[in-house]
PDB file of C-alpha atoms in Angstrom:
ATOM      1  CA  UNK A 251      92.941 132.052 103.165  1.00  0.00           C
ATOM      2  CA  UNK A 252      95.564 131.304 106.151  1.00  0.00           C
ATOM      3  CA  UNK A 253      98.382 129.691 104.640  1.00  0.00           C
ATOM      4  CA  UNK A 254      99.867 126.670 106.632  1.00  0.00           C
ATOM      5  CA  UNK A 255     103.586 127.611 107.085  1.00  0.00           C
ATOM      6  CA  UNK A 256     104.508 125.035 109.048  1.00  0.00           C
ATOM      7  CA  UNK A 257     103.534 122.566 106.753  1.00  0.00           C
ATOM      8  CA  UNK A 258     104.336 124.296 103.568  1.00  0.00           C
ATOM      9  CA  UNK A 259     107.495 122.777 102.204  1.00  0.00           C
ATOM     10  CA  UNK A 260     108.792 125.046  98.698  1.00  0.00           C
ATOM     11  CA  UNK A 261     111.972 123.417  98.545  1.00  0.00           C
ATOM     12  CA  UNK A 262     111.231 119.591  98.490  1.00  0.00           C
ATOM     13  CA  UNK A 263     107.941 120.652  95.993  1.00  0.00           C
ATOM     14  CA  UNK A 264     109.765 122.639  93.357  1.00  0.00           C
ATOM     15  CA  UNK A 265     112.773 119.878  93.581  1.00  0.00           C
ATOM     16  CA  UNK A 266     110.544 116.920  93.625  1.00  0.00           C
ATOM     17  CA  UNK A 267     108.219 119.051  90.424  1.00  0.00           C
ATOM     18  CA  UNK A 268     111.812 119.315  88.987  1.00  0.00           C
ATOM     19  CA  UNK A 269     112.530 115.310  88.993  1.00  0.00           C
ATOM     20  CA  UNK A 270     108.702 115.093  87.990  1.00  0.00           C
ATOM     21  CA  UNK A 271     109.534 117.310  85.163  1.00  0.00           C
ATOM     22  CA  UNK A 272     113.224 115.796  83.627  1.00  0.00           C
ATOM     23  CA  UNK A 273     110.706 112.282  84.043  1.00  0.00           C
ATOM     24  CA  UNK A 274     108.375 113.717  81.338  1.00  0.00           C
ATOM     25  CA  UNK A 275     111.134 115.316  79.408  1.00  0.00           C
ATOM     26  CA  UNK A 276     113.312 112.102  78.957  1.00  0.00           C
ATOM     27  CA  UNK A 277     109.887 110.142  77.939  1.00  0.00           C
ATOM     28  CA  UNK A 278     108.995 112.631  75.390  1.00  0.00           C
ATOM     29  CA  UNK A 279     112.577 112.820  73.854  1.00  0.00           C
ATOM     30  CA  UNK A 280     113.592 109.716  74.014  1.00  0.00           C
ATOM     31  CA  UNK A 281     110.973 107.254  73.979  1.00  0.00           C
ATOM     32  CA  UNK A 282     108.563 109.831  71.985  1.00  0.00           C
ATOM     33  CA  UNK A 283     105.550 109.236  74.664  1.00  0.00           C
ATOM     34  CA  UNK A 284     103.471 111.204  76.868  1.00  0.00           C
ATOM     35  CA  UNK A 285     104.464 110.314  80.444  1.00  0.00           C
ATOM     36  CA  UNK A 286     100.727 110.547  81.501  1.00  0.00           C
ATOM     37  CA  UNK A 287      99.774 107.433  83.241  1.00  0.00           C
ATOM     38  CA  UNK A 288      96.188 107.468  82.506  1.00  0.00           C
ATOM     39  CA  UNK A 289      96.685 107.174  78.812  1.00  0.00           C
ATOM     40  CA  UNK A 290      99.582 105.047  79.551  1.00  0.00           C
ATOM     41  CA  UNK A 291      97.458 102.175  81.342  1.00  0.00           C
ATOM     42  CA  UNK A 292      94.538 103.049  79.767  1.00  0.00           C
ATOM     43  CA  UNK A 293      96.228 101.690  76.349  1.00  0.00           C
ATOM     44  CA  UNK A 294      96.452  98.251  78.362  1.00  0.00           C
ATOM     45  CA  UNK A 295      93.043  97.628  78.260  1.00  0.00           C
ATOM     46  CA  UNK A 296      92.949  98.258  74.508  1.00  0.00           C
ATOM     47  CA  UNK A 297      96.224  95.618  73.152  1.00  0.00           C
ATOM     48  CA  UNK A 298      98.409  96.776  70.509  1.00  0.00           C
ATOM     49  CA  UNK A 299     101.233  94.005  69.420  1.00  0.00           C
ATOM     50  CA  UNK A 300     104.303  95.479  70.394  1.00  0.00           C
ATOM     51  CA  UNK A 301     102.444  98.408  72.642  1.00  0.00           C
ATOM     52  CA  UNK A 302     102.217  96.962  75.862  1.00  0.00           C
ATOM     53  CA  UNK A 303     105.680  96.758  77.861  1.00  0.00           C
ATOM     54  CA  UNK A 304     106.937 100.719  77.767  1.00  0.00           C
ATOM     55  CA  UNK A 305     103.500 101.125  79.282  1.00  0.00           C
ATOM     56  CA  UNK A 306     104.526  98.130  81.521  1.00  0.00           C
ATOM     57  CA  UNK A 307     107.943  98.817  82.520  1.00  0.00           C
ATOM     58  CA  UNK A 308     106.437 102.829  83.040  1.00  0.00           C
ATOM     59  CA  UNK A 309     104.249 101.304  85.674  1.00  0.00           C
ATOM     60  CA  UNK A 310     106.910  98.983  87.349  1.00  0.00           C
ATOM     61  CA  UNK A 311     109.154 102.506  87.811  1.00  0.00           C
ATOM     62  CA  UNK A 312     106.626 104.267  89.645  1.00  0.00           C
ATOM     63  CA  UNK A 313     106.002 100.992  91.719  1.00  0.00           C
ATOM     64  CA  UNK A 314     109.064 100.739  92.163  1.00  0.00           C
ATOM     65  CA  UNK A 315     110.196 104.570  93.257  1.00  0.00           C
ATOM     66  CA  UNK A 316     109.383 103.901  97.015  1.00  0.00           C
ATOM     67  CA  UNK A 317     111.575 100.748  97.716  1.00  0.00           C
ATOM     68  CA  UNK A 318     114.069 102.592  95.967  1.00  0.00           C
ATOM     69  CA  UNK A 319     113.867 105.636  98.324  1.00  0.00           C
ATOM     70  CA  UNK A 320     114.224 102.658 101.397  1.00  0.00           C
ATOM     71  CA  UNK A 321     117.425 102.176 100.099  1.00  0.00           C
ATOM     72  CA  UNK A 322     118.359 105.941 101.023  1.00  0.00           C
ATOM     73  CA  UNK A 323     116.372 107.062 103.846  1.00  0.00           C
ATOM     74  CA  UNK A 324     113.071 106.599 105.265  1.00  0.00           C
ATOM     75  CA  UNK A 325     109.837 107.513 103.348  1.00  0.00           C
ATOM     76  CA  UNK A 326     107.775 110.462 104.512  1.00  0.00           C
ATOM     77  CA  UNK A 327     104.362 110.991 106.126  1.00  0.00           C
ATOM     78  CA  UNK A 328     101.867 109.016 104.466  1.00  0.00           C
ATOM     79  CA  UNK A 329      98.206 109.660 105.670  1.00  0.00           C
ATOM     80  CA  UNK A 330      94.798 108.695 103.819  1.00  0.00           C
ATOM     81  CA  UNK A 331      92.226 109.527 106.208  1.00  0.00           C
ATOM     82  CA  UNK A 332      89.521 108.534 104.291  1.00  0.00           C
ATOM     83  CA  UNK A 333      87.855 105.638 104.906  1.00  0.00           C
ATOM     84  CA  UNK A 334      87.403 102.402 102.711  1.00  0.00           C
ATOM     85  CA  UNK A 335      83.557 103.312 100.822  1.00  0.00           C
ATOM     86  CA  UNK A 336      84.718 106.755 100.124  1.00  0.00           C
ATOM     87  CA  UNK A 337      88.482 105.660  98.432  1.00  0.00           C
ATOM     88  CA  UNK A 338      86.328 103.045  96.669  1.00  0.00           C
ATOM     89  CA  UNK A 339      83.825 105.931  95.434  1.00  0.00           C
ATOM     90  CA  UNK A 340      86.732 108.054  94.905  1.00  0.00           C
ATOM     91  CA  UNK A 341      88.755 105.225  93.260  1.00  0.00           C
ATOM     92  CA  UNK A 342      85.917 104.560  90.411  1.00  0.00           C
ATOM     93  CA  UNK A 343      85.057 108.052  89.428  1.00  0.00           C
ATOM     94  CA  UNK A 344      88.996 108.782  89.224  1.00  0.00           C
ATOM     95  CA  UNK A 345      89.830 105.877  86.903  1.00  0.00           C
ATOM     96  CA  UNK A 346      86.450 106.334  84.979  1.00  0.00           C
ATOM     97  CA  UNK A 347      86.717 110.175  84.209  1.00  0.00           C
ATOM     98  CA  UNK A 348      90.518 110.061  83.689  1.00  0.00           C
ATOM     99  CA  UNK A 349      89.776 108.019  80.660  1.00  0.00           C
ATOM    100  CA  UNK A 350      86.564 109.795  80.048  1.00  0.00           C
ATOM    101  CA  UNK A 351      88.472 113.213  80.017  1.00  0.00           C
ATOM    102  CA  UNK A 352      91.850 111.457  77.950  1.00  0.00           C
ATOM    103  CA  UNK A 353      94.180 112.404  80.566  1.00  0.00           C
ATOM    104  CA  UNK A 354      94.750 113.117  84.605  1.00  0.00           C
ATOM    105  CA  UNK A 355      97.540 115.365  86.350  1.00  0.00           C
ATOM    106  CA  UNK A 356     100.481 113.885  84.903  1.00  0.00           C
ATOM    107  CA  UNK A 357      98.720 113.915  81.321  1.00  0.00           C
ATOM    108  CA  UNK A 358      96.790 117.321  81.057  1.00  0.00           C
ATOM    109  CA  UNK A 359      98.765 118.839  84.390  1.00  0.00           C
ATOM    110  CA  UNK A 360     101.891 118.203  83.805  1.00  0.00           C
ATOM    111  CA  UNK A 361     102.852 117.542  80.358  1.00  0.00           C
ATOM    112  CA  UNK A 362      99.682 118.912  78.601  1.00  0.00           C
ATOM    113  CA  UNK A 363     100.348 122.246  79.887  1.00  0.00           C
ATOM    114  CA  UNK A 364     104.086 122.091  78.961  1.00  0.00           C
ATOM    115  CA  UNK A 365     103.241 121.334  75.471  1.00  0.00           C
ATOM    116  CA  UNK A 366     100.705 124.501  75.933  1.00  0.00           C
ATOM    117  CA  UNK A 367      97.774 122.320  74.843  1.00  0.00           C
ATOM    118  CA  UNK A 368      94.567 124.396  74.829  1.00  0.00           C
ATOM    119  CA  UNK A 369      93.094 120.917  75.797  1.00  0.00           C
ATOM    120  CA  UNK A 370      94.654 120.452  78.602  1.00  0.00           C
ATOM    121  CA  UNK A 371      95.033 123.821  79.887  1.00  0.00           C
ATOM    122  CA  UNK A 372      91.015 123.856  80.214  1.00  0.00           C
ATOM    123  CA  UNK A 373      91.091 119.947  81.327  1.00  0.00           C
ATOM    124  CA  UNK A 374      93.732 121.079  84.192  1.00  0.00           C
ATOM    125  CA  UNK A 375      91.320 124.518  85.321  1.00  0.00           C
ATOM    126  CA  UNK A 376      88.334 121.830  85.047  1.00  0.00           C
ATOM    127  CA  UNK A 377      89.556 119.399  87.824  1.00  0.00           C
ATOM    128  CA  UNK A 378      91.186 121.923  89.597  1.00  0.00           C
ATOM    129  CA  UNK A 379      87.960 123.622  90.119  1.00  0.00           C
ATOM    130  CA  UNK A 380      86.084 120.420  91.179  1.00  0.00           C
ATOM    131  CA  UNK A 381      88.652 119.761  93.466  1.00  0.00           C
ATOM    132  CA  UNK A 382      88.942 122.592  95.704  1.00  0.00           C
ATOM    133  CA  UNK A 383      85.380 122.664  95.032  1.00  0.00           C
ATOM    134  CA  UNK A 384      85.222 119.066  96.792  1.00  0.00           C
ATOM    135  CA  UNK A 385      86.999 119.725  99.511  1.00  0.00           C
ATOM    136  CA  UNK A 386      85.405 122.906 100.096  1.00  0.00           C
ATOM    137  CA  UNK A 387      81.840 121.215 100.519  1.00  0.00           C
ATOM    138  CA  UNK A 388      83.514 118.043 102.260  1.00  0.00           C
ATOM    139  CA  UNK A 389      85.130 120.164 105.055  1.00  0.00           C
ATOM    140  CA  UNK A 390      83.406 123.315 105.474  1.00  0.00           C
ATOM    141  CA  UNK A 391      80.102 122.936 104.951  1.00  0.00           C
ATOM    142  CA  UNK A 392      79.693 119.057 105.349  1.00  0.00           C
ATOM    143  CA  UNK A 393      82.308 118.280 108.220  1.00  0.00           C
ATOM    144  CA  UNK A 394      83.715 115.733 107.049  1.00  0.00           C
TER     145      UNK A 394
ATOM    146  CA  UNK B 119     119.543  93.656  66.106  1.00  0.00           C
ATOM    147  CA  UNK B 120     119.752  97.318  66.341  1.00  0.00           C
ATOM    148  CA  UNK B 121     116.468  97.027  66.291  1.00  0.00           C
ATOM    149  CA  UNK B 122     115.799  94.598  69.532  1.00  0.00           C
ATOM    150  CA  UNK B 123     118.873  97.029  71.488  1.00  0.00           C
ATOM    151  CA  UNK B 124     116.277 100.456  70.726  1.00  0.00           C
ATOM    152  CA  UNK B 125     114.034  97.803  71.749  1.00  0.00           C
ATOM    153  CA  UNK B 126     115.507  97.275  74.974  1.00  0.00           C
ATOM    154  CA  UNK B 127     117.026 100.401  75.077  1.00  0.00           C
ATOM    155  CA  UNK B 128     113.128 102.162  75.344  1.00  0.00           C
ATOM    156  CA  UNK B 129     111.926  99.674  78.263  1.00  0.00           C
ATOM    157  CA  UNK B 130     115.098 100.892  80.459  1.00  0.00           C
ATOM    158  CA  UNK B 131     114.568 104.087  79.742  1.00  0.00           C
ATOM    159  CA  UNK B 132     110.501 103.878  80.418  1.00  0.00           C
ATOM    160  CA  UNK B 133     111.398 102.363  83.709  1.00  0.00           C
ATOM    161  CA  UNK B 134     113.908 104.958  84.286  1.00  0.00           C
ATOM    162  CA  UNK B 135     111.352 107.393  83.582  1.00  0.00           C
ATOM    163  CA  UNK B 136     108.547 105.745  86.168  1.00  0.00           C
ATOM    164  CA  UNK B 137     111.535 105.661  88.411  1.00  0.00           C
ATOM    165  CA  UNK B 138     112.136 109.441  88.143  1.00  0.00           C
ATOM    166  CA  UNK B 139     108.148 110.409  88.286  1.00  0.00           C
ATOM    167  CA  UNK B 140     107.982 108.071  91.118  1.00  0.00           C
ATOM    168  CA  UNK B 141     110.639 109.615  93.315  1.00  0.00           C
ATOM    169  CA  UNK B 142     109.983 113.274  92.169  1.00  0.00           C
ATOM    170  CA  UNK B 143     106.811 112.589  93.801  1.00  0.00           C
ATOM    171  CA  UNK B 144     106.717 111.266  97.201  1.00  0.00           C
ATOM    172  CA  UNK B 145     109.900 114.120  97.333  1.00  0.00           C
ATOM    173  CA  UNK B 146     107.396 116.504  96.325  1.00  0.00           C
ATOM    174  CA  UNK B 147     104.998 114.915  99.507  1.00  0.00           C
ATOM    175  CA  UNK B 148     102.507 114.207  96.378  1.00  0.00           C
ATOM    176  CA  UNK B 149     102.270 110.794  97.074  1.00  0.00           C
ATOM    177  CA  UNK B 150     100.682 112.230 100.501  1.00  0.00           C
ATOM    178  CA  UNK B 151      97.268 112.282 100.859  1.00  0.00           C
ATOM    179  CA  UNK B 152      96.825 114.803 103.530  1.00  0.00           C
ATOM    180  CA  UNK B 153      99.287 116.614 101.490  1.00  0.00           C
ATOM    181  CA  UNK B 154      98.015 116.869  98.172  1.00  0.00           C
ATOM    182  CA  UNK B 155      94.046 117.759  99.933  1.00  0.00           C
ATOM    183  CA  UNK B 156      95.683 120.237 102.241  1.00  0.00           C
ATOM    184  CA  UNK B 157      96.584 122.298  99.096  1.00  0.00           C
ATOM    185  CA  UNK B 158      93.088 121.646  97.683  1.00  0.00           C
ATOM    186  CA  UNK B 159      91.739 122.951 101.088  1.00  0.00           C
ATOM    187  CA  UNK B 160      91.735 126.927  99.944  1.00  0.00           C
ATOM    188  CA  UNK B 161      89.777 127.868 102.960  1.00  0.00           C
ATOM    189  CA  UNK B 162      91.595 125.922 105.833  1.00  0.00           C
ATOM    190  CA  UNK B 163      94.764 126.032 106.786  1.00  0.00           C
ATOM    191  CA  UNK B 164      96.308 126.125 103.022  1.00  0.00           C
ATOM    192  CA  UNK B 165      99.800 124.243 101.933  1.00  0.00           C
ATOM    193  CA  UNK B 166     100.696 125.877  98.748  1.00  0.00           C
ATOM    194  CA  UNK B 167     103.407 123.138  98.168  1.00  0.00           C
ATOM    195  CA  UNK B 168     101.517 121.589  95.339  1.00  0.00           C
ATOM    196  CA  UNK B 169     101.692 124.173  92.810  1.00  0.00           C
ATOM    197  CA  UNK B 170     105.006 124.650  93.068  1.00  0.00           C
ATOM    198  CA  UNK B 171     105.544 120.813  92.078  1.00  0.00           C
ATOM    199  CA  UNK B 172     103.132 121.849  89.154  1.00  0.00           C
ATOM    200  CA  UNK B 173     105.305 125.084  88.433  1.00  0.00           C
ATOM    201  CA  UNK B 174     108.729 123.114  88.502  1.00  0.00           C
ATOM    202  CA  UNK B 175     107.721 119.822  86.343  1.00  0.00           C
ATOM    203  CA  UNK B 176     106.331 122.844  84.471  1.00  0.00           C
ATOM    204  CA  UNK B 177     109.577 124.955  83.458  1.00  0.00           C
ATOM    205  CA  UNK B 178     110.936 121.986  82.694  1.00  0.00           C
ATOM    206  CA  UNK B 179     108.744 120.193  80.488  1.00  0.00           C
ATOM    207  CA  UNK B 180     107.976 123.709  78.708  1.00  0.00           C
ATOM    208  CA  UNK B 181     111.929 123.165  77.628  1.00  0.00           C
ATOM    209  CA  UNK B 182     111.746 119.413  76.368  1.00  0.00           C
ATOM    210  CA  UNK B 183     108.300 120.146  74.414  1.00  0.00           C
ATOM    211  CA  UNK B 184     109.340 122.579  72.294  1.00  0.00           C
ATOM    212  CA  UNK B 185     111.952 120.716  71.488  1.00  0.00           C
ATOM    213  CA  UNK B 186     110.113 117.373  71.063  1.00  0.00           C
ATOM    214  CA  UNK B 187     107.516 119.716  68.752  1.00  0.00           C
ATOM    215  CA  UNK B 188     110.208 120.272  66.338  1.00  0.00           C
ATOM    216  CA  UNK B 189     111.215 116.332  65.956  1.00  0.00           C
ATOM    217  CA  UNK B 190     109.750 113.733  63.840  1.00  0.00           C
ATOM    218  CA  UNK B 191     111.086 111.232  65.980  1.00  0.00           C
ATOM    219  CA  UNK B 192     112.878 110.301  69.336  1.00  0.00           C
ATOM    220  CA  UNK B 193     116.415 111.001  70.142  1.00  0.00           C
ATOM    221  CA  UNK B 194     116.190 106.884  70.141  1.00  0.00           C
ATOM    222  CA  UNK B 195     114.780 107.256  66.848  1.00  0.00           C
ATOM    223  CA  UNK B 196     111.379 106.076  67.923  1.00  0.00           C
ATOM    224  CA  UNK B 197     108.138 107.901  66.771  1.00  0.00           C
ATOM    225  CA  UNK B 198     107.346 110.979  68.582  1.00  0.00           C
ATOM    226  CA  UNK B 199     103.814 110.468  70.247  1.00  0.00           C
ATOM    227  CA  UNK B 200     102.633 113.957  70.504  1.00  0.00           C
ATOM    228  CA  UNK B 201      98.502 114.500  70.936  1.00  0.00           C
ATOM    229  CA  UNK B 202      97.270 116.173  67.502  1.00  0.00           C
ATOM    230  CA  UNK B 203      93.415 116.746  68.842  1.00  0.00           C
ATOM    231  CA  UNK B 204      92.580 120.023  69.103  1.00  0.00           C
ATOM    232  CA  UNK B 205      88.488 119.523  69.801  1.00  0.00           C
ATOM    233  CA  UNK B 206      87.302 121.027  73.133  1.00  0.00           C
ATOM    234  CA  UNK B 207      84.416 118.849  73.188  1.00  0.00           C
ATOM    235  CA  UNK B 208      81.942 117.720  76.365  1.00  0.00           C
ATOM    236  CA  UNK B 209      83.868 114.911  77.279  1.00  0.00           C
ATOM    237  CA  UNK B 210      87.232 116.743  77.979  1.00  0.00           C
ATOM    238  CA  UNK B 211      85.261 118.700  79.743  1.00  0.00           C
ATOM    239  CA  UNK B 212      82.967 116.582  81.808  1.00  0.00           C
ATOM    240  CA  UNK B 213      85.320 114.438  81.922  1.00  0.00           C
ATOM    241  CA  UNK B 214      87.805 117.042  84.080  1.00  0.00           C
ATOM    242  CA  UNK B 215      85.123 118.380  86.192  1.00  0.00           C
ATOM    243  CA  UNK B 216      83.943 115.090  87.517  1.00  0.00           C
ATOM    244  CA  UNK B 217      88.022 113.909  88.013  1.00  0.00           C
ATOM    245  CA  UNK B 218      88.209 116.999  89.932  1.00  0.00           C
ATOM    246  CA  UNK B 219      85.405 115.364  92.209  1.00  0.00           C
ATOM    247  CA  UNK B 220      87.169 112.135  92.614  1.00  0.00           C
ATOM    248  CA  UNK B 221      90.826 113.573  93.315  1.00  0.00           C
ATOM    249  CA  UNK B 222      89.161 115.870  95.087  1.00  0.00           C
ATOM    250  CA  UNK B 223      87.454 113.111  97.833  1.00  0.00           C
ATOM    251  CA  UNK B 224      90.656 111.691  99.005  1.00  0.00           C
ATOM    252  CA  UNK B 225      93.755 113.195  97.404  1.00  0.00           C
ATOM    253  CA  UNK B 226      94.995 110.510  95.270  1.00  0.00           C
ATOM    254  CA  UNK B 227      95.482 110.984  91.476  1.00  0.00           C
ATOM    255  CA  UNK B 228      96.419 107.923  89.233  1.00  0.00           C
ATOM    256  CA  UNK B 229     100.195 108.323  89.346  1.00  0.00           C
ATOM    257  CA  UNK B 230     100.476 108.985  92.912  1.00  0.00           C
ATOM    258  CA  UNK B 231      97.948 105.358  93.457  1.00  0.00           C
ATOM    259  CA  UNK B 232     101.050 103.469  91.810  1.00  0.00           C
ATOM    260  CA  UNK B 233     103.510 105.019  94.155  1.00  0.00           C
ATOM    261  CA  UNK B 234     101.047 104.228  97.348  1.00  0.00           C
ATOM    262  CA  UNK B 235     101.235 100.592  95.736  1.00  0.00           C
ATOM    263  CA  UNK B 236     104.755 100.285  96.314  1.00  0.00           C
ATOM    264  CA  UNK B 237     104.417 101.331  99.971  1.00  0.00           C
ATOM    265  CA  UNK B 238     102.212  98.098 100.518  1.00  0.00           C
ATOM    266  CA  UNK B 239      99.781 101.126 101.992  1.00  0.00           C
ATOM    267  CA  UNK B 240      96.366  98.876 102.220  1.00  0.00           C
ATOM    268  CA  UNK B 241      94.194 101.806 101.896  1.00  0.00           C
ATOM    269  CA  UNK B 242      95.867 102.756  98.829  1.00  0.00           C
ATOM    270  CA  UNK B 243      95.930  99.465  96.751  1.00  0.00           C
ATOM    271  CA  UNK B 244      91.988  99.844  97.450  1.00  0.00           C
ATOM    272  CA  UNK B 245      91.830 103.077  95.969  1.00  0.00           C
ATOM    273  CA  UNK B 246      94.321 101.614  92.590  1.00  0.00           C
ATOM    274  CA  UNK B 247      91.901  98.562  92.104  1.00  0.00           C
ATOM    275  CA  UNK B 248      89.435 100.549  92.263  1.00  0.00           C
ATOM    276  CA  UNK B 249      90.874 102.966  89.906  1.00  0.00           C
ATOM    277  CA  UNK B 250      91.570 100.067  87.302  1.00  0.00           C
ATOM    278  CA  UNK B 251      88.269  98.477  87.771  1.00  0.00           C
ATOM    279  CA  UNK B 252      86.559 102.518  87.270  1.00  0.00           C
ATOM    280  CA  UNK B 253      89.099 102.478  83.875  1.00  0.00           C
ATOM    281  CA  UNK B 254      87.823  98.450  82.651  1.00  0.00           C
ATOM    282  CA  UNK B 255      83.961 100.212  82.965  1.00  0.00           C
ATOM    283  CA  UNK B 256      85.416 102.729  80.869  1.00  0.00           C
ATOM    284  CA  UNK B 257      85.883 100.502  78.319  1.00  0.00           C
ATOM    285  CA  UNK B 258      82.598  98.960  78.535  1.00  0.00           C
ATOM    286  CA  UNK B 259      81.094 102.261  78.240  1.00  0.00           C
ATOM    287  CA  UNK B 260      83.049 102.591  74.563  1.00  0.00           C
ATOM    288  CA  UNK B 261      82.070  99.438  73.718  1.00  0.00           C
ATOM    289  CA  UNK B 262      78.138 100.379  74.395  1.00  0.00           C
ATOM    290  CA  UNK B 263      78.770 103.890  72.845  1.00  0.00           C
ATOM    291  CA  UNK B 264      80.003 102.299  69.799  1.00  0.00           C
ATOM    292  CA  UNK B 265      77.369  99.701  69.238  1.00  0.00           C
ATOM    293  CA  UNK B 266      74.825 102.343  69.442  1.00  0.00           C
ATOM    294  CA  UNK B 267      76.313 104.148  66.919  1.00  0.00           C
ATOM    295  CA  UNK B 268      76.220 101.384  64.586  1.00  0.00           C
ATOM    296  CA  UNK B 269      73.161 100.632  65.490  1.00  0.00           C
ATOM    297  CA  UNK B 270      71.345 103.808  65.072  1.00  0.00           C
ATOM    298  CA  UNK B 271      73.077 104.105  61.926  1.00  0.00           C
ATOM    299  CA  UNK B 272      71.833 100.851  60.132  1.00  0.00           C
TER     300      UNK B 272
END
């Protein structure tokens, strides 16, 4: 393992975790919800009267969060190398086994673990495997 | 009418909240591809960046669940929403492992497809329809699961 420390940025990742964090916290206390986003647009497909626009307006404010950056500064890097079949592979299985699992980062990652959930402690050590797993194969032993 | 103002009162703050997670992110570089693969890349050069977003949203959320575990309800006096299954069952399971795959293919996790939305980055709306279309055959797969539970049952 070589760690990259030209690229490795502590301050901006623990603040932006921080503001990632006091997110989940206000949702929990004051709104009583889980702010993970799988379970929160999953719920769309499924209507509930009265269910649908927390999960809506949720949505919008993560939409939103990069024009609202514009209006301070200028966005950092963005860079998807992949190409369109693979982000379309990558796309399905995501959206599939984040509903298949009941949760994704935000859910089992971030707020699952917070809560101490057994559940999502071995959800988060599950995809966290696969994925340096993934990359592992992708760029080491497949080139890619 | 105090009901309609915690009403309205809960879609501000759930937008405030997006907001928040939105901007916490692309601070964090999370709403960066490259980023967000370069920590899953343990054997090239490695960015540790990402679990320290992990570790901070962490400490903090460890504060506001304990105290959302002792409440019945919201500080807006909504009903608190806390997960009560316990069951570590195949699909929590499978289900991680094979997320891990996905996430793992091009860096991009559901929250972070929202932000990429917002950019207007092409390659990213691709990946989010995708995403929602993978999460519609979800629901088709219930529906199948279901009926062949009824069915084998009858």
């Amino acid at each position: 393992m070589i760690i990259d420390w030209n690229n490795f940025t502590p301050w901006s990742a623990l603040a932006g975790g921080v503001l990632i964090g006091i997110s989940a916290s206000l949702f929990i206390l004051l709104n009583g919800r889980i702010a993970g986003i799988t379970g929160i647009i999953g719920g769309l497909f499924r209507p509930v009267a009265h269910d649908a626009g927390w999960r809506i307006a949720f949505t919008l404010g993560l939409i939103a969060a990069p024009m609202a950056w514009l209006l301070f500064g200028e966005l950092p890097e963005i860079t998807i190398d992949a190409g369109y079949g693979l982000l379309i592979a990558a796309g399905l299985i995501v959206g599939f086994s984040a509903r298949y699992g009941s949760g994704c980062t935000s859910g089992h990652g971030v707020c699952g673990i917070s809560r101490l959930s057994p559940r999502s402690i071995i959800a988060t050590l599950a995809f966290m495997g696969t994925g340096f797993s993934t990359v592992y194969i992708m760029r080491h032993l497949l080139g890619a | 009418m105090k009901n309609r103002l915690g009403n309205a009162s809960a879609l501000i703050f759930a937008l405030l909240s997006g907001l928040i997670f939105g901007l916490g992110l692309i601070l964090a570089g999370m709403a960066n591809p490259a980023k967000v693969l370069a920590f899953l890349d343990l054997a090239g050069w490695w960015d540790p960046s990402l679990g320290l977003v992990m570790g901070g949203a962490i400490a903090v959320g460890l504060i506001a669940f304990k105290i959302a575990g002792k409440r019945s309800s919201s500080f807006l006096g909504l009903p608190m929403n806390l997960p009560t299954s316990r069951m570590i069952d195949k699909r929590l399971v499978v289900g991680g492992l094979v997320f891990g795959i996905g996430w793992g293919l091009v860096g991009i996790c559901p929250a972070p497809a929202f932000v990429l939305l917002g950019t207007g980055s092409v390659k990213g709306i691709v990946f989010l329809v995708a995403m929602l279309i993978g999460m519609g055959l979800f629901e088709l797969f219930e529906i199948y699961c279901k009926s062949k539970q009824a069915s084998t049952k009858s």
